[in-house]
Amino acid sequence: MASGVFITGTDTNVGKTFFGSRFTHYLYKEGIHVAPCKPIESGCQIKKGFLFPADGAAYAAAINQADAWQHITPFRYAAVTSPARAATLSAQTLNLADVLNIIPQAGFRIIEGAGGLCSPLSHDALNIDLAVALNFPLLLIASDRLGCLNHCLLSLRSAAQQQLSVAGIVLNQTHAADTSGNNDLDNAAELAQYTDLPIWSLPYAANPNHISAAQENIFAAVWQRLTAC
């Protein structure tokens, strides 16, 4: 069984935290010692004098520790850009070793990267370099929309080049289903023609604070897959 998972995406704003925080909460409710960490977050707003990481706070809420965001996301930046650029704009140096030093050492680690595998993570590394250093199975998150096939296949190729294990792909439905009858997309079926990896379609959540039965079934399947890695 893997001791953790690295959550990466095909792009920014594809729902990594939406999936990751809810998956974390599912494991927490199942009584599993889970240790979430989103090491770096840019685009943070000032709240009560602190740079507040909304994504880090979502993970903190998932384990019912509202103040845990401070160690879940220790590197926080205001600039809405890559972490490496955000650190530069803050006159700070951020290296891969700094990130590795704050990764939890106990529990099932759920580590969320920043952007995609080839997005700059620090001044000396891309997200994929962090994934290699951790050596956890990857979960690839994609927004279930036109164009995601190319993004998924490019990400899988990058992972394969670094001999990274990919546990599966989550197609995140970030918007309500198109009921007009004009939506011909079936990304899951098309993607399955190019990979034997499990593909899960995570249903849209009108209430982001509620985990539906359909979502729980997917989380259970993902956990089963990870325990086999």
Tab-separated table of C-alpha atoms in Angstrom:
chain	number	residue	atom	x	y	z
A	1	MET	CA	0.000	0.000	0.000
A	2	ALA	CA	1.241	3.468	-0.877
A	3	SER	CA	1.949	5.812	2.030
A	4	GLY	CA	0.567	8.788	0.166
A	5	VAL	CA	-0.734	10.221	-3.090
A	6	PHE	CA	0.332	13.197	-5.185
A	7	ILE	CA	-2.600	15.101	-6.651
A	8	THR	CA	-1.745	16.912	-9.845
A	9	GLY	CA	-3.798	18.503	-12.580
A	10	THR	CA	-3.814	19.049	-16.290
A	11	ASP	CA	-4.015	22.794	-15.672
A	12	THR	CA	-4.893	25.284	-12.987
A	13	ASN	CA	-8.536	25.567	-11.869
A	14	VAL	CA	-9.449	22.008	-12.860
A	15	GLY	CA	-10.695	21.059	-9.399
A	16	LYS	CA	-7.659	19.538	-7.671
A	17	THR	CA	-8.636	20.994	-4.307
A	18	PHE	CA	-12.325	20.270	-4.891
A	19	PHE	CA	-11.458	16.597	-5.307
A	20	GLY	CA	-8.563	16.455	-2.850
A	21	SER	CA	-10.295	18.087	0.107
A	22	ARG	CA	-13.404	15.947	-0.277
A	23	PHE	CA	-11.367	12.788	-0.692
A	24	THR	CA	-9.478	13.790	2.455
A	25	HIS	CA	-12.760	14.244	4.336
A	26	TYR	CA	-14.005	10.874	3.111
A	27	LEU	CA	-10.891	9.136	4.472
A	28	TYR	CA	-11.126	11.128	7.703
A	29	LYS	CA	-14.716	9.954	8.203
A	30	GLU	CA	-13.568	6.376	7.553
A	31	GLY	CA	-11.188	6.676	10.500
A	32	ILE	CA	-8.005	6.791	8.440
A	33	HIS	CA	-5.132	8.912	9.735
A	34	VAL	CA	-4.837	11.302	6.833
A	35	ALA	CA	-2.288	14.109	6.517
A	36	PRO	CA	-3.167	16.628	3.792
A	37	CYS	CA	-0.634	19.144	2.543
A	38	LYS	CA	-0.779	21.761	-0.179
A	39	PRO	CA	2.734	23.103	0.380
A	40	ILE	CA	2.412	26.236	-1.729
A	41	GLU	CA	-0.515	28.477	-2.584
A	42	SER	CA	-0.413	31.679	-4.583
A	43	GLY	CA	-3.231	34.157	-5.035
A	44	CYS	CA	-3.858	34.340	-1.277
A	45	GLN	CA	-5.953	37.162	0.153
A	46	ILE	CA	-5.146	39.092	3.321
A	47	LYS	CA	-7.369	37.959	6.196
A	48	LYS	CA	-6.877	39.225	9.741
A	49	GLY	CA	-3.372	40.322	8.844
A	50	PHE	CA	-2.320	36.996	7.320
A	51	LEU	CA	-2.096	35.680	3.791
A	52	PHE	CA	-4.956	33.209	3.891
A	53	PRO	CA	-4.860	30.103	1.655
A	54	ALA	CA	-8.402	29.195	0.620
A	55	ASP	CA	-7.292	25.785	-0.648
A	56	GLY	CA	-5.268	25.064	2.467
A	57	ALA	CA	-8.295	26.022	4.553
A	58	ALA	CA	-10.453	23.560	2.595
A	59	TYR	CA	-8.066	20.760	3.573
A	60	ALA	CA	-8.055	21.963	7.185
A	61	ALA	CA	-11.855	21.854	7.256
A	62	ALA	CA	-11.745	18.352	5.773
A	63	ILE	CA	-10.018	17.057	8.908
A	64	ASN	CA	-12.065	19.272	11.261
A	65	GLN	CA	-9.039	21.360	12.244
A	66	ALA	CA	-9.946	24.873	11.158
A	67	ASP	CA	-6.592	26.415	12.134
A	68	ALA	CA	-4.459	23.693	10.552
A	69	TRP	CA	-4.123	25.664	7.294
A	70	GLN	CA	-0.999	27.304	8.704
A	71	HIS	CA	0.987	24.073	8.521
A	72	ILE	CA	-0.994	22.473	5.690
A	73	THR	CA	0.037	25.379	3.449
A	74	PRO	CA	3.169	26.983	4.903
A	75	PHE	CA	4.287	28.804	1.727
A	76	ARG	CA	1.701	31.475	0.907
A	77	TYR	CA	1.925	34.250	-1.661
A	78	ALA	CA	-0.333	37.067	-2.813
A	79	ALA	CA	0.609	37.137	-6.488
A	80	VAL	CA	-1.662	35.203	-8.845
A	81	THR	CA	1.102	33.404	-10.703
A	82	SER	CA	3.312	30.335	-10.469
A	83	PRO	CA	4.793	29.704	-7.011
A	84	ALA	CA	8.308	30.332	-8.303
A	85	ARG	CA	7.325	33.709	-9.747
A	86	ALA	CA	5.256	34.568	-6.668
A	87	ALA	CA	8.253	33.872	-4.432
A	88	THR	CA	10.436	36.098	-6.605
A	89	LEU	CA	7.892	38.920	-6.414
A	90	SER	CA	7.942	38.519	-2.625
A	91	ALA	CA	11.754	38.748	-2.601
A	92	GLN	CA	11.971	35.197	-1.284
A	93	THR	CA	13.900	32.137	-2.380
A	94	LEU	CA	11.960	28.901	-2.656
A	95	ASN	CA	13.735	25.628	-3.396
A	96	LEU	CA	12.573	22.028	-3.690
A	97	ALA	CA	14.403	21.157	-0.470
A	98	ASP	CA	12.296	23.758	1.371
A	99	VAL	CA	9.127	22.072	0.138
A	100	LEU	CA	10.303	18.561	0.979
A	101	ASN	CA	11.187	19.660	4.505
A	102	ILE	CA	7.559	20.441	5.358
A	103	ILE	CA	5.935	17.295	3.944
A	104	PRO	CA	4.164	15.350	6.740
A	105	GLN	CA	6.014	12.247	7.878
A	106	ALA	CA	3.100	10.299	9.372
A	107	GLY	CA	-0.313	9.173	8.227
A	108	PHE	CA	-1.565	8.757	4.683
A	109	ARG	CA	-0.154	11.838	2.971
A	110	ILE	CA	-2.337	13.680	0.446
A	111	ILE	CA	-0.061	16.151	-1.299
A	112	GLU	CA	-1.499	18.623	-3.791
A	113	GLY	CA	0.799	20.250	-6.306
A	114	ALA	CA	0.441	23.696	-7.829
A	115	GLY	CA	-0.913	23.577	-11.365
A	116	GLY	CA	0.221	20.836	-13.729
A	117	LEU	CA	3.228	18.531	-13.688
A	118	CYS	CA	5.384	20.874	-15.738
A	119	SER	CA	4.371	24.050	-13.910
A	120	PRO	CA	7.227	25.785	-12.055
A	121	LEU	CA	7.039	24.846	-8.372
A	122	SER	CA	10.157	26.519	-7.006
A	123	HIS	CA	13.265	28.259	-8.266
A	124	ASP	CA	14.951	24.917	-8.948
A	125	ALA	CA	12.097	22.519	-9.690
A	126	LEU	CA	8.858	21.786	-11.483
A	127	ASN	CA	5.903	20.021	-9.878
A	128	ILE	CA	7.019	16.803	-11.523
A	129	ASP	CA	10.320	17.008	-9.629
A	130	LEU	CA	8.398	17.058	-6.355
A	131	ALA	CA	6.395	14.054	-7.536
A	132	VAL	CA	9.610	12.171	-8.335
A	133	ALA	CA	11.095	13.032	-4.937
A	134	LEU	CA	7.975	11.871	-3.077
A	135	ASN	CA	7.559	8.725	-5.193
A	136	PHE	CA	3.838	8.545	-4.399
A	137	PRO	CA	1.275	7.346	-6.944
A	138	LEU	CA	-0.283	10.195	-8.903
A	139	LEU	CA	-3.918	11.101	-9.309
A	140	LEU	CA	-4.407	13.200	-12.416
A	141	ILE	CA	-7.299	15.658	-12.156
A	142	ALA	CA	-8.800	17.168	-15.299
A	143	SER	CA	-11.794	19.373	-15.923
A	144	ASP	CA	-14.256	17.338	-17.998
A	145	ARG	CA	-14.405	19.731	-20.923
A	146	LEU	CA	-13.328	20.079	-24.531
A	147	GLY	CA	-9.538	19.893	-24.771
A	148	CYS	CA	-8.928	17.712	-21.737
A	149	LEU	CA	-7.915	14.681	-23.840
A	150	ASN	CA	-4.807	16.435	-25.099
A	151	HIS	CA	-3.978	17.739	-21.631
A	152	CYS	CA	-4.440	14.310	-20.026
A	153	LEU	CA	-2.346	12.467	-22.597
A	154	LEU	CA	0.470	15.009	-22.403
A	155	SER	CA	0.475	14.731	-18.608
A	156	LEU	CA	0.523	10.931	-18.762
A	157	ARG	CA	3.433	11.033	-21.198
A	158	SER	CA	5.382	13.363	-18.892
A	159	ALA	CA	4.720	11.042	-15.941
A	160	ALA	CA	5.830	8.003	-17.940
A	161	GLN	CA	9.062	9.713	-18.954
A	162	GLN	CA	9.902	10.064	-15.257
A	163	GLN	CA	8.703	6.510	-14.498
A	164	LEU	CA	6.001	7.828	-12.181
A	165	SER	CA	3.118	5.562	-11.228
A	166	VAL	CA	-0.314	6.978	-12.042
A	167	ALA	CA	-3.176	5.501	-10.008
A	168	GLY	CA	-5.898	6.930	-12.209
A	169	ILE	CA	-7.590	9.926	-13.777
A	170	VAL	CA	-10.434	11.980	-12.315
A	171	LEU	CA	-12.589	13.887	-14.793
A	172	ASN	CA	-14.038	16.652	-12.690
A	173	GLN	CA	-17.408	17.985	-13.774
A	174	THR	CA	-16.957	21.585	-12.683
A	175	HIS	CA	-20.254	22.792	-14.184
A	176	ALA	CA	-23.820	21.531	-14.250
A	177	ALA	CA	-24.573	19.054	-17.026
A	178	ASP	CA	-25.650	20.471	-20.385
A	179	THR	CA	-29.294	19.443	-20.753
A	180	SER	CA	-29.793	21.130	-24.129
A	181	GLY	CA	-29.009	17.945	-26.024
A	182	ASN	CA	-26.118	19.659	-27.807
A	183	ASN	CA	-23.307	18.170	-25.728
A	184	ASP	CA	-21.587	15.407	-27.697
A	185	LEU	CA	-18.587	15.081	-25.374
A	186	ASP	CA	-17.709	11.726	-23.829
A	187	ASN	CA	-14.188	12.321	-22.618
A	188	ALA	CA	-14.103	9.242	-20.394
A	189	ALA	CA	-14.910	6.899	-23.273
A	190	GLU	CA	-12.460	8.596	-25.630
A	191	LEU	CA	-9.696	8.686	-23.052
A	192	ALA	CA	-10.158	4.979	-22.366
A	193	GLN	CA	-9.065	4.304	-25.951
A	194	TYR	CA	-5.576	5.560	-25.099
A	195	THR	CA	-4.979	4.313	-21.555
A	196	ASP	CA	-5.818	1.327	-19.380
A	197	LEU	CA	-5.827	3.469	-16.242
A	198	PRO	CA	-9.024	3.783	-14.191
A	199	ILE	CA	-11.027	6.848	-15.156
A	200	TRP	CA	-13.536	8.289	-12.701
A	201	SER	CA	-16.065	10.974	-13.628
A	202	LEU	CA	-16.740	13.045	-10.525
A	203	PRO	CA	-20.293	14.434	-10.681
A	204	TYR	CA	-20.967	18.142	-10.437
A	205	ALA	CA	-21.803	19.331	-6.930
A	206	ALA	CA	-24.364	22.120	-6.728
A	207	ASN	CA	-23.607	22.263	-2.991
A	208	PRO	CA	-19.808	22.079	-2.650
A	209	ASN	CA	-20.116	21.375	1.083
A	210	HIS	CA	-22.133	18.206	0.523
A	211	ILE	CA	-20.599	14.900	-0.563
A	212	SER	CA	-23.139	12.935	-2.576
A	213	ALA	CA	-23.495	9.163	-2.569
A	214	ALA	CA	-22.141	9.083	-6.130
A	215	GLN	CA	-19.053	11.005	-5.055
A	216	GLU	CA	-18.536	8.729	-2.052
A	217	ASN	CA	-18.623	5.698	-4.344
A	218	ILE	CA	-15.855	7.241	-6.426
A	219	PHE	CA	-13.786	8.079	-3.347
A	220	ALA	CA	-14.145	4.473	-2.177
A	221	ALA	CA	-12.982	3.209	-5.571
A	222	VAL	CA	-10.018	5.601	-5.580
A	223	TRP	CA	-9.022	4.482	-2.075
A	224	GLN	CA	-9.258	0.839	-3.081
A	225	ARG	CA	-7.020	1.568	-6.046
A	226	LEU	CA	-4.464	3.398	-3.897
A	227	THR	CA	-4.334	0.601	-1.337
A	228	ALA	CA	-3.376	-1.733	-4.174
A	229	CYS	CA	-0.489	0.473	-5.334
